[in-house]
Amino acid sequence: MTPATLTRGLRDLPLLLLCVGVGVLVLAGVILLVGANPLLVAQALGEGAFGSPYKLANTLVQTVPLLLTGLSVAVAFRCQLFNIGAEGQLLVGAIAATWVGTLPLPPAIHLPLLLIAGAMAGAVWAGIAAILKIGRGVQEVLSTLLLNFVAIQMVSWMVRGPLQEADRAFPQSDPVAVPARFTLLIPNTPLHSGVILALLVAVLLWFYLRWTVGGFALRSVGAGAEAAEAAGIPLARTLVLTFLLSGAFAGLAGAVQVSGVLYRLSEGFSPGYGYTAIAVALIANLSPIAVIPSALFFGALTVGGTAVQQRIPGVSSVVVQVLQAVILLALLGYYWAKEQRQKQEGATTP
Amino acid sequence: MNDFLSQATVVWLSFLLQSLAYATPVLFAALGELLSERVGVINIGLEGLLLVGALTAVLVASATGVPLLGVLAALVAGVGGAALFGLFGVVLRRDQVIVGTTLNFLALGLTGMLYRAATSGGTSAVTAPSLPPIFGQGSLSVGGLTLLALILIPLSHWLLFRTRLGVTLRATGEVPEAAAASGSNVIGLRFFVCLATGALCGLGGAALSIGILNTFTEGMTAGRGFIALAIVVFGRWTPYGALFAALLFAAADVGQSRLQAANLVPLGADGRPLLSYPVFLAAPYILTLLALAIRGAKVRAPAALGKPFDQG
């Protein structure tokens, strides 16, 4: 960051705070409307997310899938591909990971195989949207969304059919083999070593986008597909690669959930990570490194939201979704105001 | 009435009418999206707008005891939600896909919060009087909102393709620069159509919550807003096409539930159903994907779809 961009960033800070402030006030109004005290809600939220080492570990565990799916959305949006299908890619990733995890495989390579399977399944699921877009001109917004619904039913079918536990008592899979699970980082907390993998992926993606030819092509297509193609960047190849990469991250998120948290597949295990991921990526301004704090923020909201629901009567955990929306709208307002200011400056300076 | 009709006729007629009723919420949303996309605005917040309409209809109908007031309130609430979309997506020129996604978050969260507040934490359900049918009764009836949707189809066809306003609207979605140059207020038109989309989605939500059922559940739209998006593409951005597609999907939906209810699903060698419930539930989405894949190359969206316009 050069001094000039730093001062410009600092100058925009009051504007950003103003927009977010307005958003938070609106949310407080909504909470008052349903008859609760916004300050108590905020306190329960913070306490629930960070109040003890155990709660903090919980927050970090929630952060991992949001971080990976956030990266999935970020990389796609950077290329102007509106992949809204991280949720479905996560689900099929979890299916594939469960399948591999319950196979009798050598312990030494069981975990890596599980993770690779998850990532590949996610990539394949996103690949369907890639084929539809490039081959048939189908908007990825539509195809990825529809594939989410198919994936939800696929999980339901798997846990009642091919992947159902051996004694067929419940709609769930058998547990994955112990060597295929992430070890716990801190004993007696849910924090597993998948968090390290997720952080590593974020750094790798940053490196890829910033320093490699492929990353340059991806960003160029995102900045303007026609110009990029005119400059000799292979458009179709870049699009397909971005889809696959995006799907692989989301699929990996599903695999990490299976191997680090759930240990088996069941229905409805994702509270919409793939949708929250859109907010995660946008608030991070689509930067892989900034996705880390952004995911942590939303992880804290998820854990805190549950605490709010338990402690404050009349307020449900969906308050978190309203908060997400309000923050997004505040950011959209901020970008607009910033654009207006730049326009004015462009008009006054010769 | 049944005395005059043979048994088979009754079965087919009730199948058709039930399909029509199921198609109604999606049809309203699809019609709204169709108009919106024709002026160049892609609104993927349909799902959220439907939810807002559904909740408002139930709350107002249950409070007043008058279903029609619920429908009107749902329309107004839909317009309100769409105004928010229009403010950010059209006036402030933010990316429409992002604004639509945000609207869905907001609507899902807000309707959930408000419904729980209204039911004191989900312990008591709010039931509302449902809309009485316009004619017929039981499984052989047509609801008022279904009738309205069926009237709106030719009406919007006429508006889009037979009137001067229609030409202007379509020009706004194809070459907004030219429309602006010939004196149209592109931003104003787009914003206004946005509100109309909201009104239609509000009606669609009401058709779902007090037209078909008489209560609200969190996330009860279950992806209908997204199906409506697909229906617009499948119907090639025409009202009659949307009607055909909506009926096709609804018939598939009603058909699968009837097959299941009648135990007509073939069993495998192990005595378990060959096609299980989830496969049926996934069918409409797979069908939509296939439809998009098959028709993909032949359909062309309005040229300026999703592109923000700066009147300068």
Coordinates of C-alpha atoms in Angstrom, one line a residue, chain A residues 72-311:
Chain A
S72 CA -15.0 -19.7 -3.6
V73 CA -17.4 -16.7 -4.1
A74 CA -14.5 -14.2 -4.2
V75 CA -12.5 -16.0 -6.9
A76 CA -15.6 -16.3 -9.1
F77 CA -16.8 -12.8 -8.6
R78 CA -13.3 -11.5 -9.3
C79 CA -13.7 -13.0 -12.8
Q80 CA -17.3 -11.5 -13.0
L81 CA -18.8 -15.0 -12.7
F82 CA -21.8 -14.8 -10.4
N83 CA -21.5 -18.3 -8.8
I84 CA -24.3 -18.3 -6.3
G85 CA -23.9 -22.1 -6.0
A86 CA -21.3 -22.4 -3.3
E87 CA -24.0 -24.0 -1.1
G88 CA -24.6 -26.8 -3.6
Q89 CA -20.9 -27.3 -4.3
L90 CA -20.3 -27.6 -0.5
L91 CA -23.0 -30.2 -0.2
V92 CA -21.7 -32.4 -3.0
G93 CA -18.2 -31.9 -1.6
A94 CA -19.5 -33.3 1.7
I95 CA -21.2 -36.2 -0.1
A96 CA -18.0 -37.2 -1.9
A97 CA -15.9 -36.7 1.3
T98 CA -18.2 -39.0 3.2
W99 CA -18.1 -41.6 0.6
V100 CA -14.3 -41.7 0.6
G101 CA -14.1 -41.3 4.3
T102 CA -16.2 -44.5 4.9
L103 CA -14.2 -46.6 2.4
P104 CA -11.5 -48.9 3.8
L105 CA -8.4 -47.0 2.7
P106 CA -4.8 -46.8 4.0
P107 CA -4.8 -44.5 7.1
A108 CA -1.8 -42.5 6.0
I109 CA -3.5 -41.1 2.9
H110 CA -7.2 -41.3 4.0
L111 CA -7.5 -37.7 5.0
P112 CA -5.8 -36.2 1.9
L113 CA -8.0 -38.5 -0.3
L114 CA -11.1 -37.3 1.5
L115 CA -10.2 -33.7 1.0
I116 CA -9.3 -34.2 -2.7
A117 CA -12.6 -36.0 -3.3
G118 CA -14.6 -33.2 -1.7
A119 CA -12.8 -30.5 -3.8
M120 CA -13.2 -32.5 -7.0
A121 CA -16.9 -33.1 -6.4
G122 CA -17.4 -29.3 -5.8
A123 CA -15.4 -28.6 -9.0
V124 CA -17.5 -31.0 -11.0
W125 CA -20.7 -29.5 -9.7
A126 CA -19.5 -26.0 -10.7
G127 CA -18.3 -27.5 -13.9
I128 CA -21.9 -28.2 -14.9
A129 CA -22.6 -24.5 -14.7
A130 CA -19.4 -23.8 -16.7
I131 CA -20.5 -26.1 -19.5
L132 CA -24.0 -24.6 -19.5
K133 CA -22.6 -21.1 -19.7
I134 CA -19.9 -21.6 -22.3
G135 CA -21.7 -24.2 -24.4
R136 CA -25.3 -23.0 -24.2
G137 CA -25.1 -19.4 -22.9
V138 CA -27.0 -20.2 -19.7
Q139 CA -26.5 -17.5 -17.1
E140 CA -24.5 -18.9 -14.2
V141 CA -26.7 -17.1 -11.7
L142 CA -29.6 -19.4 -12.7
S143 CA -27.8 -22.6 -13.2
T144 CA -25.7 -22.5 -10.0
L145 CA -28.8 -21.6 -7.9
L146 CA -30.8 -24.5 -9.4
L147 CA -27.9 -26.8 -8.8
N148 CA -28.1 -25.9 -5.1
F149 CA -31.6 -27.3 -4.9
V150 CA -30.6 -30.4 -6.7
A151 CA -27.7 -30.9 -4.3
I152 CA -30.0 -30.5 -1.2
Q153 CA -32.1 -33.4 -2.5
M154 CA -29.0 -35.3 -3.4
V155 CA -27.9 -35.3 0.2
S156 CA -31.4 -36.4 1.3
W157 CA -31.3 -39.2 -1.2
M158 CA -27.7 -40.3 -0.3
V159 CA -28.4 -40.6 3.5
R160 CA -31.5 -42.7 2.7
G161 CA -30.0 -44.7 -0.1
P162 CA -26.4 -45.3 -1.2
L163 CA -24.6 -43.8 1.8
Q164 CA -27.1 -44.6 4.6
E165 CA -25.6 -46.2 7.7
A166 CA -25.2 -50.0 7.8
D167 CA -28.1 -50.6 10.2
R168 CA -30.4 -48.2 8.3
A169 CA -31.9 -46.7 11.5
F170 CA -31.6 -43.0 10.7
P171 CA -31.2 -40.9 7.5
Q172 CA -27.5 -40.4 8.1
S173 CA -24.2 -42.0 6.9
D174 CA -21.8 -44.2 8.8
P175 CA -19.1 -42.2 10.6
V176 CA -15.9 -41.6 8.6
A177 CA -12.8 -43.6 9.6
V178 CA -10.8 -42.0 12.5
P179 CA -7.6 -41.5 10.4
A180 CA -9.7 -39.5 7.9
R181 CA -10.7 -37.0 10.5
F182 CA -8.9 -33.8 11.4
T183 CA -7.2 -33.9 14.7
L184 CA -8.3 -31.4 17.4
L185 CA -6.0 -28.5 17.8
I186 CA -6.9 -27.7 21.4
P187 CA -8.2 -30.6 23.5
N188 CA -11.7 -30.3 24.9
T189 CA -12.7 -27.7 22.4
P190 CA -14.2 -28.3 18.9
L191 CA -11.3 -26.5 17.2
H192 CA -9.8 -28.8 14.6
S193 CA -6.8 -28.5 12.5
G194 CA -8.9 -27.8 9.3
V195 CA -8.6 -24.2 10.3
I196 CA -5.0 -24.2 9.3
L197 CA -5.8 -25.7 6.0
A198 CA -8.4 -23.0 5.4
L199 CA -6.0 -20.2 6.2
L200 CA -3.4 -21.8 3.9
V201 CA -5.9 -21.9 1.1
A202 CA -6.6 -18.2 1.5
V203 CA -2.9 -17.3 1.3
L204 CA -2.4 -19.6 -1.7
L205 CA -5.3 -18.0 -3.5
W206 CA -3.9 -14.5 -2.8
F207 CA -0.6 -15.6 -4.2
Y208 CA -2.2 -17.2 -7.3
L209 CA -4.3 -14.1 -8.1
R210 CA -1.5 -11.6 -7.4
W211 CA 1.6 -13.4 -8.8
T212 CA 0.7 -16.0 -11.4
V213 CA -0.1 -15.8 -15.1
G214 CA -3.4 -17.7 -14.5
G215 CA -4.3 -15.2 -11.8
F216 CA -3.6 -12.3 -14.1
A217 CA -5.8 -13.8 -16.8
L218 CA -8.6 -14.3 -14.2
R219 CA -8.4 -10.7 -13.1
S220 CA -8.2 -9.4 -16.6
V221 CA -11.3 -11.3 -17.7
G222 CA -13.1 -9.9 -14.6
A223 CA -12.0 -6.4 -15.5
G224 CA -13.4 -6.7 -19.1
A225 CA -14.0 -9.9 -21.0
E226 CA -13.8 -8.4 -24.4
A227 CA -10.7 -6.4 -23.8
A228 CA -9.0 -9.4 -22.2
E229 CA -9.8 -11.6 -25.2
A230 CA -8.6 -8.9 -27.5
A231 CA -5.3 -8.9 -25.6
G232 CA -4.9 -12.6 -26.2
I233 CA -6.2 -14.1 -23.0
P234 CA -8.0 -17.4 -23.6
L235 CA -11.5 -16.5 -22.5
A236 CA -13.2 -19.9 -22.3
R237 CA -10.3 -21.5 -20.6
T238 CA -10.1 -18.8 -18.0
L239 CA -13.8 -19.0 -17.3
V240 CA -13.8 -22.8 -17.0
L241 CA -10.7 -22.7 -14.7
T242 CA -12.3 -20.1 -12.5
F243 CA -15.5 -22.1 -12.2
L244 CA -13.5 -25.3 -11.3
L245 CA -11.4 -23.4 -8.7
S246 CA -14.5 -21.8 -7.2
G247 CA -16.3 -25.1 -7.0
A248 CA -13.2 -26.8 -5.5
F249 CA -13.0 -24.4 -2.6
A250 CA -16.7 -24.8 -1.8
G251 CA -16.4 -28.6 -2.1
L252 CA -13.4 -28.5 0.2
A253 CA -15.5 -26.6 2.7
G254 CA -18.0 -29.5 2.7
A255 CA -15.2 -32.0 3.1
V256 CA -13.6 -30.1 6.0
Q257 CA -17.0 -30.0 7.7
V258 CA -17.4 -33.8 7.4
S259 CA -13.8 -34.5 8.5
G260 CA -13.5 -31.9 11.2
V261 CA -16.9 -31.4 12.7
L262 CA -19.6 -33.8 11.7
Y263 CA -17.7 -37.0 11.1
R264 CA -20.8 -38.2 9.1
L265 CA -23.3 -37.0 6.5
S266 CA -26.8 -35.9 7.5
E267 CA -29.5 -33.6 6.1
G268 CA -29.5 -29.9 6.7
F269 CA -26.0 -29.7 8.2
S270 CA -25.3 -26.5 6.4
P271 CA -27.1 -23.4 7.7
G272 CA -26.6 -21.8 4.4
Y273 CA -22.8 -21.3 4.5
G274 CA -22.7 -20.9 0.7
Y275 CA -25.2 -18.0 0.8
T276 CA -23.6 -16.2 3.7
A277 CA -20.3 -16.7 1.7
I278 CA -21.6 -14.1 -0.8
A279 CA -21.8 -11.5 2.0
V280 CA -18.4 -12.7 3.4
A281 CA -16.7 -12.2 0.0
L282 CA -18.4 -8.9 -0.8
I283 CA -17.5 -7.3 2.5
A284 CA -14.0 -8.4 2.0
N285 CA -14.1 -6.6 -1.3
L286 CA -13.3 -9.9 -3.0
S287 CA -9.7 -9.9 -1.6
P288 CA -8.6 -13.4 -0.4
I289 CA -6.7 -12.1 2.6
A290 CA -9.6 -9.8 3.6
V291 CA -11.9 -12.8 3.4
I292 CA -10.2 -14.1 6.6
P293 CA -11.4 -11.4 9.0
S294 CA -14.7 -11.2 7.1
A295 CA -15.3 -14.9 7.6
L296 CA -14.4 -14.5 11.3
F297 CA -16.9 -11.7 11.7
F298 CA -19.7 -13.8 10.1
G299 CA -18.6 -16.9 12.1
A300 CA -19.0 -14.8 15.3
L301 CA -22.4 -13.7 14.1
T302 CA -23.5 -17.3 13.5
V303 CA -22.4 -18.4 16.9
G304 CA -23.6 -15.2 18.6
G305 CA -27.0 -15.4 16.8
T306 CA -27.7 -18.8 18.4
A307 CA -26.9 -17.3 21.8
V308 CA -29.2 -14.4 21.1
Q309 CA -32.1 -16.8 20.3
Q310 CA -31.5 -18.7 23.5
R311 CA -31.2 -15.7 25.7

